[in-house]
Amino acid sequence: MRTVYVNGVFCPENQGVVSIFDRGFLFADGVYEVTSVLDGKLIDFSGHMARLRRSMSELSIPAPASEDELLSIHRQLVDKNALAEGLIYMQVSRGAADRDFLFPAGDIRPSLVLFTQTGQLRDRPAAKTGLKVVTLPDLRWARRDIKTVQLLYPSMAKTEAKRRGADDAWLVEDGFVTEGSSNNAYIVNADGALITRPLSHAILPGITRSAILRLATETGLTVEERPFSIEEALAAREAFITSASSFVMPVVEIDGHKIGDGAPGEIAGRLRAIYIDEAVKTAV
Ligand code: PDD
């Protein structure tokens, strides 16, 4: 059984308790981060903390702990669960208060919950075979740059993608791809340019995305941050996604159409290798 962290206490996962009046539960009034762990160390931790700070500040949720304390809790969870490879989920909600749409005034303590998930991140069969995605309308709210726990539509989209025999969904707004259900989306065009949507309220600023764009530029690739259409994606040489849980994963099929020759792309493979290499070196 896992050890989890709930509001100041480490406990067995079946003993972690949050109030039924928690606003995370009643209003999805909370934010989260997912940090990957390789060789028992945290990947891109400072980036995840910076994004958490921004998410909390956009919603006026007070910080439940200092960054040093959060790092210490992450490390203790890694130790207590002997987590060599996997993910740490951290959720911060506004806390428990009488049910009212109005943000509660005054003395309310944010809830802080962390738990681990064991899983292979480095050696994933999908990295060699590639993912199939289908496109679906992006019906999420208009502040996707804030990493909130309102994940119902992404869950619906992923479930619909599975129902259609695919692995995931790419979400589309006004004919242009925003991002994947829980990852950022990229294509490589015939000229070898890497194209991904620019940051805005329309997408989550992926921590992996920021590392990948820097590494891509460093390796001499042309990076174009601009929206791309489904048509452009179908004609692409390569496609892939990035996230803390998948790092870089090739996409080999979109809406039943093969991308490139239908095999994982060379650039996606190279960026995956470089990213993992650097992530391990800079892990904390
Ligand atoms: N998802 N876009 C969305 C909508 C996401 O939910 C995520 C992450 C990303 C990639 O961000 P990052 O590179 O910082 O992980 C983009 C996490 C992994 C999840 O909810 O499982």
PDB file of C-alpha atoms and ligand atoms in Angstrom:
ATOM      1  CA  MET A   1       0.000   0.000   0.000  1.00  0.00           C
ATOM      2  CA  ARG A   2       1.235   3.499  -0.822  1.00  0.00           C
ATOM      3  CA  THR A   3       2.055   6.188   1.668  1.00  0.00           C
ATOM      4  CA  VAL A   4       0.345   9.449   0.744  1.00  0.00           C
ATOM      5  CA  TYR A   5       0.486  12.981   2.155  1.00  0.00           C
ATOM      6  CA  VAL A   6      -2.656  14.797   3.295  1.00  0.00           C
ATOM      7  CA  ASN A   7      -2.582  18.180   5.011  1.00  0.00           C
ATOM      8  CA  GLY A   8       0.547  17.739   7.092  1.00  0.00           C
ATOM      9  CA  VAL A   9       0.362  13.977   7.631  1.00  0.00           C
ATOM     10  CA  PHE A  10       1.950  10.998   5.884  1.00  0.00           C
ATOM     11  CA  CYS A  11      -0.425   8.034   6.063  1.00  0.00           C
ATOM     12  CA  PRO A  12      -1.425   4.808   4.263  1.00  0.00           C
ATOM     13  CA  GLU A  13      -3.450   5.615   1.138  1.00  0.00           C
ATOM     14  CA  ASN A  14      -6.688   4.166   2.585  1.00  0.00           C
ATOM     15  CA  GLN A  15      -6.472   6.514   5.563  1.00  0.00           C
ATOM     16  CA  GLY A  16      -6.044   9.823   3.719  1.00  0.00           C
ATOM     17  CA  VAL A  17      -9.140  11.960   4.298  1.00  0.00           C
ATOM     18  CA  VAL A  18     -10.329  15.261   2.809  1.00  0.00           C
ATOM     19  CA  SER A  19     -13.500  17.102   3.897  1.00  0.00           C
ATOM     20  CA  ILE A  20     -16.683  16.659   1.835  1.00  0.00           C
ATOM     21  CA  PHE A  21     -16.811  20.479   1.915  1.00  0.00           C
ATOM     22  CA  ASP A  22     -13.431  20.786   0.238  1.00  0.00           C
ATOM     23  CA  ARG A  23     -13.821  23.238  -2.626  1.00  0.00           C
ATOM     24  CA  GLY A  24     -11.675  21.026  -4.800  1.00  0.00           C
ATOM     25  CA  PHE A  25     -14.439  18.412  -4.563  1.00  0.00           C
ATOM     26  CA  LEU A  26     -17.430  20.785  -4.776  1.00  0.00           C
ATOM     27  CA  PHE A  27     -16.180  23.340  -7.325  1.00  0.00           C
ATOM     28  CA  ALA A  28     -12.989  21.878  -8.866  1.00  0.00           C
ATOM     29  CA  ASP A  29     -11.495  24.885  -7.069  1.00  0.00           C
ATOM     30  CA  GLY A  30      -7.930  23.637  -7.036  1.00  0.00           C
ATOM     31  CA  VAL A  31      -4.733  23.282  -9.013  1.00  0.00           C
ATOM     32  CA  TYR A  32      -2.186  20.514  -9.424  1.00  0.00           C
ATOM     33  CA  GLU A  33       1.234  19.501 -10.666  1.00  0.00           C
ATOM     34  CA  VAL A  34       2.614  16.187 -11.909  1.00  0.00           C
ATOM     35  CA  THR A  35       6.344  15.693 -11.482  1.00  0.00           C
ATOM     36  CA  SER A  36       8.181  12.698 -12.905  1.00  0.00           C
ATOM     37  CA  VAL A  37      10.760  10.701 -10.980  1.00  0.00           C
ATOM     38  CA  LEU A  38      13.725   8.954 -12.592  1.00  0.00           C
ATOM     39  CA  ASP A  39      16.314   7.068 -10.527  1.00  0.00           C
ATOM     40  CA  GLY A  40      14.525   8.321  -7.393  1.00  0.00           C
ATOM     41  CA  LYS A  41      15.031  11.974  -8.360  1.00  0.00           C
ATOM     42  CA  LEU A  42      12.622  14.734  -9.350  1.00  0.00           C
ATOM     43  CA  ILE A  43      12.613  15.975 -12.946  1.00  0.00           C
ATOM     44  CA  ASP A  44      12.160  19.708 -13.737  1.00  0.00           C
ATOM     45  CA  PHE A  45      11.085  20.362 -10.134  1.00  0.00           C
ATOM     46  CA  SER A  46      11.705  24.122 -10.140  1.00  0.00           C
ATOM     47  CA  GLY A  47       9.680  24.509 -13.349  1.00  0.00           C
ATOM     48  CA  HIS A  48       6.718  22.685 -11.785  1.00  0.00           C
ATOM     49  CA  MET A  49       6.964  24.877  -8.681  1.00  0.00           C
ATOM     50  CA  ALA A  50       7.048  28.056 -10.767  1.00  0.00           C
ATOM     51  CA  ARG A  51       3.930  26.970 -12.670  1.00  0.00           C
ATOM     52  CA  LEU A  52       2.179  25.994  -9.411  1.00  0.00           C
ATOM     53  CA  ARG A  53       2.916  29.440  -7.997  1.00  0.00           C
ATOM     54  CA  ARG A  54       1.439  31.050 -11.089  1.00  0.00           C
ATOM     55  CA  SER A  55      -1.686  28.806 -11.059  1.00  0.00           C
ATOM     56  CA  MET A  56      -2.292  29.624  -7.371  1.00  0.00           C
ATOM     57  CA  SER A  57      -1.750  33.318  -7.918  1.00  0.00           C
ATOM     58  CA  GLU A  58      -4.171  33.455 -10.898  1.00  0.00           C
ATOM     59  CA  LEU A  59      -6.866  31.964  -8.600  1.00  0.00           C
ATOM     60  CA  SER A  60      -5.833  33.757  -5.376  1.00  0.00           C
ATOM     61  CA  ILE A  61      -5.217  30.446  -3.590  1.00  0.00           C
ATOM     62  CA  PRO A  62      -2.666  30.998  -0.809  1.00  0.00           C
ATOM     63  CA  ALA A  63       0.421  28.763  -0.833  1.00  0.00           C
ATOM     64  CA  PRO A  64      -0.097  25.776   1.524  1.00  0.00           C
ATOM     65  CA  ALA A  65       3.649  25.439   2.165  1.00  0.00           C
ATOM     66  CA  SER A  66       6.939  26.979   1.107  1.00  0.00           C
ATOM     67  CA  GLU A  67       8.811  25.668  -1.915  1.00  0.00           C
ATOM     68  CA  ASP A  68      11.447  24.099   0.350  1.00  0.00           C
ATOM     69  CA  GLU A  69       8.731  22.330   2.332  1.00  0.00           C
ATOM     70  CA  LEU A  70       7.110  21.072  -0.884  1.00  0.00           C
ATOM     71  CA  LEU A  71      10.470  19.752  -2.079  1.00  0.00           C
ATOM     72  CA  SER A  72      10.960  18.002   1.247  1.00  0.00           C
ATOM     73  CA  ILE A  73       7.471  16.414   1.086  1.00  0.00           C
ATOM     74  CA  HIS A  74       8.154  15.209  -2.481  1.00  0.00           C
ATOM     75  CA  ARG A  75      11.468  13.680  -1.388  1.00  0.00           C
ATOM     76  CA  GLN A  76       9.942  12.016   1.661  1.00  0.00           C
ATOM     77  CA  LEU A  77       7.215  10.486  -0.525  1.00  0.00           C
ATOM     78  CA  VAL A  78       9.872   9.127  -2.892  1.00  0.00           C
ATOM     79  CA  ASP A  79      11.676   7.546   0.085  1.00  0.00           C
ATOM     80  CA  LYS A  80       8.616   6.208   1.886  1.00  0.00           C
ATOM     81  CA  ASN A  81       7.348   4.577  -1.325  1.00  0.00           C
ATOM     82  CA  ALA A  82      10.792   3.498  -2.574  1.00  0.00           C
ATOM     83  CA  LEU A  83       9.841   5.210  -5.839  1.00  0.00           C
ATOM     84  CA  ALA A  84      12.623   4.728  -8.370  1.00  0.00           C
ATOM     85  CA  GLU A  85      10.569   5.601 -11.456  1.00  0.00           C
ATOM     86  CA  GLY A  86       7.090   7.094 -11.692  1.00  0.00           C
ATOM     87  CA  LEU A  87       5.095  10.210 -10.940  1.00  0.00           C
ATOM     88  CA  ILE A  88       4.189  12.413  -8.007  1.00  0.00           C
ATOM     89  CA  TYR A  89       0.791  14.124  -8.110  1.00  0.00           C
ATOM     90  CA  MET A  90       0.330  17.199  -5.966  1.00  0.00           C
ATOM     91  CA  GLN A  91      -3.029  18.907  -5.555  1.00  0.00           C
ATOM     92  CA  VAL A  92      -3.704  22.213  -3.851  1.00  0.00           C
ATOM     93  CA  SER A  93      -7.330  23.199  -3.373  1.00  0.00           C
ATOM     94  CA  ARG A  94      -8.738  26.335  -1.817  1.00  0.00           C
ATOM     95  CA  GLY A  95      -9.745  24.193   1.181  1.00  0.00           C
ATOM     96  CA  ALA A  96     -12.980  23.400   3.022  1.00  0.00           C
ATOM     97  CA  ALA A  97     -15.696  26.022   3.573  1.00  0.00           C
ATOM     98  CA  ASP A  98     -19.489  26.195   3.669  1.00  0.00           C
ATOM     99  CA  ARG A  99     -20.753  25.680   0.150  1.00  0.00           C
ATOM    100  CA  ASP A 100     -21.007  29.050  -1.534  1.00  0.00           C
ATOM    101  CA  PHE A 101     -20.027  30.166  -5.024  1.00  0.00           C
ATOM    102  CA  LEU A 102     -18.334  33.170  -3.490  1.00  0.00           C
ATOM    103  CA  PHE A 103     -14.696  32.543  -2.591  1.00  0.00           C
ATOM    104  CA  PRO A 104     -14.683  32.208   1.226  1.00  0.00           C
ATOM    105  CA  ALA A 105     -13.388  35.285   3.003  1.00  0.00           C
ATOM    106  CA  GLY A 106     -10.842  35.187   5.789  1.00  0.00           C
ATOM    107  CA  ASP A 107      -9.451  32.187   7.545  1.00  0.00           C
ATOM    108  CA  ILE A 108      -9.408  29.218   5.173  1.00  0.00           C
ATOM    109  CA  ARG A 109      -6.534  26.791   4.861  1.00  0.00           C
ATOM    110  CA  PRO A 110      -5.750  25.376   1.423  1.00  0.00           C
ATOM    111  CA  SER A 111      -5.707  21.565   1.218  1.00  0.00           C
ATOM    112  CA  LEU A 112      -2.488  19.902   0.153  1.00  0.00           C
ATOM    113  CA  VAL A 113      -2.527  16.303  -1.086  1.00  0.00           C
ATOM    114  CA  LEU A 114       0.315  14.334  -2.676  1.00  0.00           C
ATOM    115  CA  PHE A 115       0.488  10.747  -3.883  1.00  0.00           C
ATOM    116  CA  THR A 116       2.797   8.627  -6.008  1.00  0.00           C
ATOM    117  CA  GLN A 117       2.217   6.441  -9.049  1.00  0.00           C
ATOM    118  CA  THR A 118       4.735   3.797  -9.981  1.00  0.00           C
ATOM    119  CA  GLY A 119       5.329   3.218 -13.676  1.00  0.00           C
ATOM    120  CA  GLN A 120       7.919   2.869 -16.406  1.00  0.00           C
ATOM    121  CA  LEU A 121       8.654   6.253 -17.945  1.00  0.00           C
ATOM    122  CA  ARG A 122      11.944   5.646 -19.744  1.00  0.00           C
ATOM    123  CA  ASP A 123      11.191   2.347 -21.432  1.00  0.00           C
ATOM    124  CA  ARG A 124       7.717   2.671 -22.847  1.00  0.00           C
ATOM    125  CA  PRO A 125       6.657   0.425 -25.744  1.00  0.00           C
ATOM    126  CA  ALA A 126       4.671   3.350 -27.210  1.00  0.00           C
ATOM    127  CA  ALA A 127       7.938   5.243 -27.743  1.00  0.00           C
ATOM    128  CA  LYS A 128       8.850   2.580 -30.355  1.00  0.00           C
ATOM    129  CA  THR A 129       5.419   2.047 -31.896  1.00  0.00           C
ATOM    130  CA  GLY A 130       3.894   5.535 -31.648  1.00  0.00           C
ATOM    131  CA  LEU A 131       0.446   6.734 -30.623  1.00  0.00           C
ATOM    132  CA  LYS A 132      -2.773   7.006 -32.598  1.00  0.00           C
ATOM    133  CA  VAL A 133      -4.801  10.132 -31.932  1.00  0.00           C
ATOM    134  CA  VAL A 134      -8.216  11.355 -33.037  1.00  0.00           C
ATOM    135  CA  THR A 135      -9.226  15.004 -33.190  1.00  0.00           C
ATOM    136  CA  LEU A 136     -12.108  16.259 -31.047  1.00  0.00           C
ATOM    137  CA  PRO A 137     -13.490  19.748 -30.422  1.00  0.00           C
ATOM    138  CA  ASP A 138     -11.790  21.573 -27.546  1.00  0.00           C
ATOM    139  CA  LEU A 139     -14.714  22.123 -25.182  1.00  0.00           C
ATOM    140  CA  ARG A 140     -12.642  23.101 -22.125  1.00  0.00           C
ATOM    141  CA  TRP A 141     -12.867  26.479 -20.396  1.00  0.00           C
ATOM    142  CA  ALA A 142     -10.995  29.511 -21.700  1.00  0.00           C
ATOM    143  CA  ARG A 143      -8.163  29.583 -19.093  1.00  0.00           C
ATOM    144  CA  ARG A 144      -6.331  26.381 -19.986  1.00  0.00           C
ATOM    145  CA  ASP A 145      -3.060  28.074 -19.005  1.00  0.00           C
ATOM    146  CA  ILE A 146      -4.015  27.480 -15.345  1.00  0.00           C
ATOM    147  CA  LYS A 147      -3.435  23.856 -14.318  1.00  0.00           C
ATOM    148  CA  THR A 148      -6.748  23.286 -12.540  1.00  0.00           C
ATOM    149  CA  VAL A 149      -8.218  19.982 -11.395  1.00  0.00           C
ATOM    150  CA  GLN A 150     -11.297  20.445 -13.608  1.00  0.00           C
ATOM    151  CA  LEU A 151     -10.301  17.533 -15.810  1.00  0.00           C
ATOM    152  CA  LEU A 152     -13.735  16.270 -16.828  1.00  0.00           C
ATOM    153  CA  TYR A 153     -13.550  17.220 -20.492  1.00  0.00           C
ATOM    154  CA  PRO A 154     -10.008  15.838 -20.946  1.00  0.00           C
ATOM    155  CA  SER A 155     -11.283  12.591 -19.337  1.00  0.00           C
ATOM    156  CA  MET A 156     -14.276  12.513 -21.691  1.00  0.00           C
ATOM    157  CA  ALA A 157     -12.025  13.191 -24.685  1.00  0.00           C
ATOM    158  CA  LYS A 158      -9.537  10.457 -23.771  1.00  0.00           C
ATOM    159  CA  THR A 159     -12.391   7.986 -23.177  1.00  0.00           C
ATOM    160  CA  GLU A 160     -13.929   8.862 -26.560  1.00  0.00           C
ATOM    161  CA  ALA A 161     -10.513   8.460 -28.220  1.00  0.00           C
ATOM    162  CA  LYS A 162     -10.187   4.954 -26.706  1.00  0.00           C
ATOM    163  CA  ARG A 163     -13.722   4.113 -27.816  1.00  0.00           C
ATOM    164  CA  ARG A 164     -12.672   4.996 -31.367  1.00  0.00           C
ATOM    165  CA  GLY A 165      -9.648   2.716 -31.128  1.00  0.00           C
ATOM    166  CA  ALA A 166      -7.069   5.488 -30.604  1.00  0.00           C
ATOM    167  CA  ASP A 167      -4.727   6.234 -27.694  1.00  0.00           C
ATOM    168  CA  ASP A 168      -5.517   9.890 -27.125  1.00  0.00           C
ATOM    169  CA  ALA A 169      -7.257  12.979 -28.480  1.00  0.00           C
ATOM    170  CA  TRP A 170      -5.887  16.155 -30.020  1.00  0.00           C
ATOM    171  CA  LEU A 171      -8.244  19.016 -29.261  1.00  0.00           C
ATOM    172  CA  VAL A 172      -9.235  21.445 -31.993  1.00  0.00           C
ATOM    173  CA  GLU A 173     -10.555  25.002 -31.854  1.00  0.00           C
ATOM    174  CA  ASP A 174     -11.472  27.003 -34.983  1.00  0.00           C
ATOM    175  CA  GLY A 175      -9.728  24.408 -37.149  1.00  0.00           C
ATOM    176  CA  PHE A 176      -6.422  24.622 -35.247  1.00  0.00           C
ATOM    177  CA  VAL A 177      -4.990  22.092 -32.799  1.00  0.00           C
ATOM    178  CA  THR A 178      -4.711  23.467 -29.265  1.00  0.00           C
ATOM    179  CA  GLU A 179      -3.054  20.516 -27.483  1.00  0.00           C
ATOM    180  CA  GLY A 180      -3.582  16.880 -26.459  1.00  0.00           C
ATOM    181  CA  SER A 181      -5.979  15.846 -23.690  1.00  0.00           C
ATOM    182  CA  SER A 182      -3.080  15.986 -21.183  1.00  0.00           C
ATOM    183  CA  ASN A 183      -0.036  16.946 -23.246  1.00  0.00           C
ATOM    184  CA  ASN A 184       1.283  19.528 -25.709  1.00  0.00           C
ATOM    185  CA  ALA A 185       1.109  18.787 -29.455  1.00  0.00           C
ATOM    186  CA  TYR A 186       3.778  19.249 -32.159  1.00  0.00           C
ATOM    187  CA  ILE A 187       4.337  18.536 -35.831  1.00  0.00           C
ATOM    188  CA  VAL A 188       7.453  18.531 -38.013  1.00  0.00           C
ATOM    189  CA  ASN A 189       6.717  19.795 -41.531  1.00  0.00           C
ATOM    190  CA  ALA A 190       8.286  18.809 -44.872  1.00  0.00           C
ATOM    191  CA  ASP A 191      11.014  21.463 -44.371  1.00  0.00           C
ATOM    192  CA  GLY A 192      11.978  19.878 -41.040  1.00  0.00           C
ATOM    193  CA  ALA A 193      10.602  22.791 -38.970  1.00  0.00           C
ATOM    194  CA  LEU A 194       9.158  22.004 -35.549  1.00  0.00           C
ATOM    195  CA  ILE A 195       5.749  23.627 -35.114  1.00  0.00           C
ATOM    196  CA  THR A 196       3.774  23.989 -31.893  1.00  0.00           C
ATOM    197  CA  ARG A 197       1.091  26.359 -30.698  1.00  0.00           C
ATOM    198  CA  PRO A 198       2.390  29.499 -28.935  1.00  0.00           C
ATOM    199  CA  LEU A 199       1.631  30.040 -25.251  1.00  0.00           C
ATOM    200  CA  SER A 200      -1.659  31.808 -24.525  1.00  0.00           C
ATOM    201  CA  HIS A 201      -4.778  31.166 -22.455  1.00  0.00           C
ATOM    202  CA  ALA A 202      -5.617  28.378 -24.964  1.00  0.00           C
ATOM    203  CA  ILE A 203      -3.037  25.829 -23.759  1.00  0.00           C
ATOM    204  CA  LEU A 204      -1.141  24.745 -20.680  1.00  0.00           C
ATOM    205  CA  PRO A 205       2.454  26.026 -20.633  1.00  0.00           C
ATOM    206  CA  GLY A 206       4.050  22.576 -20.455  1.00  0.00           C
ATOM    207  CA  ILE A 207       7.213  22.304 -18.401  1.00  0.00           C
ATOM    208  CA  THR A 208       8.390  19.581 -20.779  1.00  0.00           C
ATOM    209  CA  ARG A 209       7.432  21.841 -23.713  1.00  0.00           C
ATOM    210  CA  SER A 210       9.726  24.580 -22.515  1.00  0.00           C
ATOM    211  CA  ALA A 211      12.679  22.166 -22.174  1.00  0.00           C
ATOM    212  CA  ILE A 212      11.969  20.564 -25.564  1.00  0.00           C
ATOM    213  CA  LEU A 213      11.812  23.900 -27.403  1.00  0.00           C
ATOM    214  CA  ARG A 214      15.114  24.947 -25.830  1.00  0.00           C
ATOM    215  CA  LEU A 215      16.760  21.600 -26.698  1.00  0.00           C
ATOM    216  CA  ALA A 216      15.331  21.693 -30.241  1.00  0.00           C
ATOM    217  CA  THR A 217      16.803  25.155 -30.815  1.00  0.00           C
ATOM    218  CA  GLU A 218      20.140  24.091 -29.305  1.00  0.00           C
ATOM    219  CA  THR A 219      20.335  21.146 -31.700  1.00  0.00           C
ATOM    220  CA  GLY A 220      19.791  23.484 -34.665  1.00  0.00           C
ATOM    221  CA  LEU A 221      16.142  22.767 -35.438  1.00  0.00           C
ATOM    222  CA  THR A 222      13.930  25.570 -36.693  1.00  0.00           C
ATOM    223  CA  VAL A 223      11.158  26.139 -34.153  1.00  0.00           C
ATOM    224  CA  GLU A 224       7.941  27.877 -35.189  1.00  0.00           C
ATOM    225  CA  GLU A 225       5.575  28.727 -32.351  1.00  0.00           C
ATOM    226  CA  ARG A 226       2.302  29.174 -34.247  1.00  0.00           C
ATOM    227  CA  PRO A 227      -1.055  27.419 -34.465  1.00  0.00           C
ATOM    228  CA  PHE A 228      -1.262  24.531 -36.978  1.00  0.00           C
ATOM    229  CA  SER A 229      -4.407  23.162 -38.621  1.00  0.00           C
ATOM    230  CA  ILE A 230      -5.580  19.543 -38.786  1.00  0.00           C
ATOM    231  CA  GLU A 231      -4.820  19.612 -42.546  1.00  0.00           C
ATOM    232  CA  GLU A 232      -1.241  20.698 -41.871  1.00  0.00           C
ATOM    233  CA  ALA A 233      -0.900  17.984 -39.223  1.00  0.00           C
ATOM    234  CA  LEU A 234      -2.153  15.290 -41.619  1.00  0.00           C
ATOM    235  CA  ALA A 235       0.470  16.381 -44.183  1.00  0.00           C
ATOM    236  CA  ALA A 236       3.274  16.535 -41.588  1.00  0.00           C
ATOM    237  CA  ARG A 237       6.441  14.469 -41.720  1.00  0.00           C
ATOM    238  CA  GLU A 238       6.260  13.765 -37.985  1.00  0.00           C
ATOM    239  CA  ALA A 239       4.003  14.423 -35.042  1.00  0.00           C
ATOM    240  CA  PHE A 240       4.527  14.017 -31.306  1.00  0.00           C
ATOM    241  CA  ILE A 241       3.389  15.045 -27.845  1.00  0.00           C
ATOM    242  CA  THR A 242       5.203  16.058 -24.661  1.00  0.00           C
ATOM    243  CA  SER A 243       4.303  15.895 -20.960  1.00  0.00           C
ATOM    244  CA  ALA A 244       5.810  15.025 -17.593  1.00  0.00           C
ATOM    245  CA  SER A 245       4.294  11.537 -17.811  1.00  0.00           C
ATOM    246  CA  SER A 246       5.189  10.756 -21.428  1.00  0.00           C
ATOM    247  CA  PHE A 247       8.314  12.948 -21.960  1.00  0.00           C
ATOM    248  CA  VAL A 248       8.257  12.859 -25.789  1.00  0.00           C
ATOM    249  CA  MET A 249       5.939  10.357 -27.517  1.00  0.00           C
ATOM    250  CA  PRO A 250       5.651   9.981 -31.279  1.00  0.00           C
ATOM    251  CA  VAL A 251       2.216  10.211 -32.892  1.00  0.00           C
ATOM    252  CA  VAL A 252       1.957   7.989 -35.978  1.00  0.00           C
ATOM    253  CA  GLU A 253      -1.717   8.310 -36.878  1.00  0.00           C
ATOM    254  CA  ILE A 254      -4.244  11.159 -36.756  1.00  0.00           C
ATOM    255  CA  ASP A 255      -7.925  10.417 -37.461  1.00  0.00           C
ATOM    256  CA  GLY A 256      -6.901   7.164 -39.173  1.00  0.00           C
ATOM    257  CA  HIS A 257      -4.346   8.864 -41.495  1.00  0.00           C
ATOM    258  CA  LYS A 258      -0.728   7.762 -41.246  1.00  0.00           C
ATOM    259  CA  ILE A 259       1.740  10.542 -40.426  1.00  0.00           C
ATOM    260  CA  GLY A 260       4.883  10.418 -42.577  1.00  0.00           C
ATOM    261  CA  ASP A 261       5.655   6.763 -43.259  1.00  0.00           C
ATOM    262  CA  GLY A 262       3.557   5.675 -40.282  1.00  0.00           C
ATOM    263  CA  ALA A 263       6.584   4.962 -38.058  1.00  0.00           C
ATOM    264  CA  PRO A 264       7.818   7.068 -35.108  1.00  0.00           C
ATOM    265  CA  GLY A 265       9.704  10.103 -36.395  1.00  0.00           C
ATOM    266  CA  GLU A 266      13.452  10.548 -36.214  1.00  0.00           C
ATOM    267  CA  ILE A 267      13.277  14.018 -34.627  1.00  0.00           C
ATOM    268  CA  ALA A 268      10.814  12.866 -31.955  1.00  0.00           C
ATOM    269  CA  GLY A 269      13.131   9.963 -31.110  1.00  0.00           C
ATOM    270  CA  ARG A 270      16.166  12.219 -30.930  1.00  0.00           C
ATOM    271  CA  LEU A 271      14.435  14.823 -28.741  1.00  0.00           C
ATOM    272  CA  ARG A 272      13.165  12.068 -26.430  1.00  0.00           C
ATOM    273  CA  ALA A 273      16.698  10.734 -25.930  1.00  0.00           C
ATOM    274  CA  ILE A 274      18.235  14.185 -25.407  1.00  0.00           C
ATOM    275  CA  TYR A 275      15.454  15.226 -23.015  1.00  0.00           C
ATOM    276  CA  ILE A 276      15.774  12.121 -20.809  1.00  0.00           C
ATOM    277  CA  ASP A 277      19.540  12.488 -20.777  1.00  0.00           C
ATOM    278  CA  GLU A 278      19.396  16.088 -19.621  1.00  0.00           C
ATOM    279  CA  ALA A 279      16.492  15.492 -17.229  1.00  0.00           C
ATOM    280  CA  VAL A 280      18.457  12.842 -15.349  1.00  0.00           C
ATOM    281  CA  LYS A 281      21.528  15.092 -15.151  1.00  0.00           C
ATOM    282  CA  THR A 282      19.558  18.030 -13.708  1.00  0.00           C
ATOM    283  CA  ALA A 283      17.191  15.997 -11.462  1.00  0.00           C
ATOM    284  CA  VAL A 284      17.056  16.920  -7.756  1.00  0.00           C
TER     285      VAL A 284
HETATM  286  N1  PDD B   1      -0.578  16.763 -17.893  1.00  0.00           N
HETATM  287  N2  PDD B   1      -1.319  20.170 -21.592  1.00  0.00           N
HETATM  288  C1  PDD B   1      -2.200  19.651 -20.713  1.00  0.00           C
HETATM  289  C2  PDD B   1      -3.647  19.919 -20.903  1.00  0.00           C
HETATM  290  C3  PDD B   1      -1.724  18.848 -19.644  1.00  0.00           C
HETATM  291  O1  PDD B   1      -2.599  18.335 -18.763  1.00  0.00           O
HETATM  292  C4  PDD B   1      -0.339  18.595 -19.516  1.00  0.00           C
HETATM  293  C5  PDD B   1       0.231  17.774 -18.392  1.00  0.00           C
HETATM  294  C6  PDD B   1       0.534  19.173 -20.471  1.00  0.00           C
HETATM  295  C7  PDD B   1       2.029  18.983 -20.405  1.00  0.00           C
HETATM  296  O2  PDD B   1       2.605  19.707 -19.332  1.00  0.00           O
HETATM  297  P1  PDD B   1       3.935  19.185 -18.616  1.00  0.00           P
HETATM  298  O3  PDD B   1       4.950  19.024 -19.679  1.00  0.00           O
HETATM  299  O4  PDD B   1       4.256  20.249 -17.661  1.00  0.00           O
HETATM  300  O5  PDD B   1       3.572  17.866 -17.956  1.00  0.00           O
HETATM  301  C8  PDD B   1      -0.003  19.958 -21.485  1.00  0.00           C
HETATM  302  C9  PDD B   1      -0.138  16.008 -16.735  1.00  0.00           C
HETATM  303  C10 PDD B   1       1.088  15.221 -16.990  1.00  0.00           C
HETATM  304  C11 PDD B   1      -1.283  15.152 -16.234  1.00  0.00           C
HETATM  305  O6  PDD B   1      -2.296  15.700 -15.876  1.00  0.00           O
HETATM  306  O7  PDD B   1      -1.178  13.945 -16.212  1.00  0.00           O
END
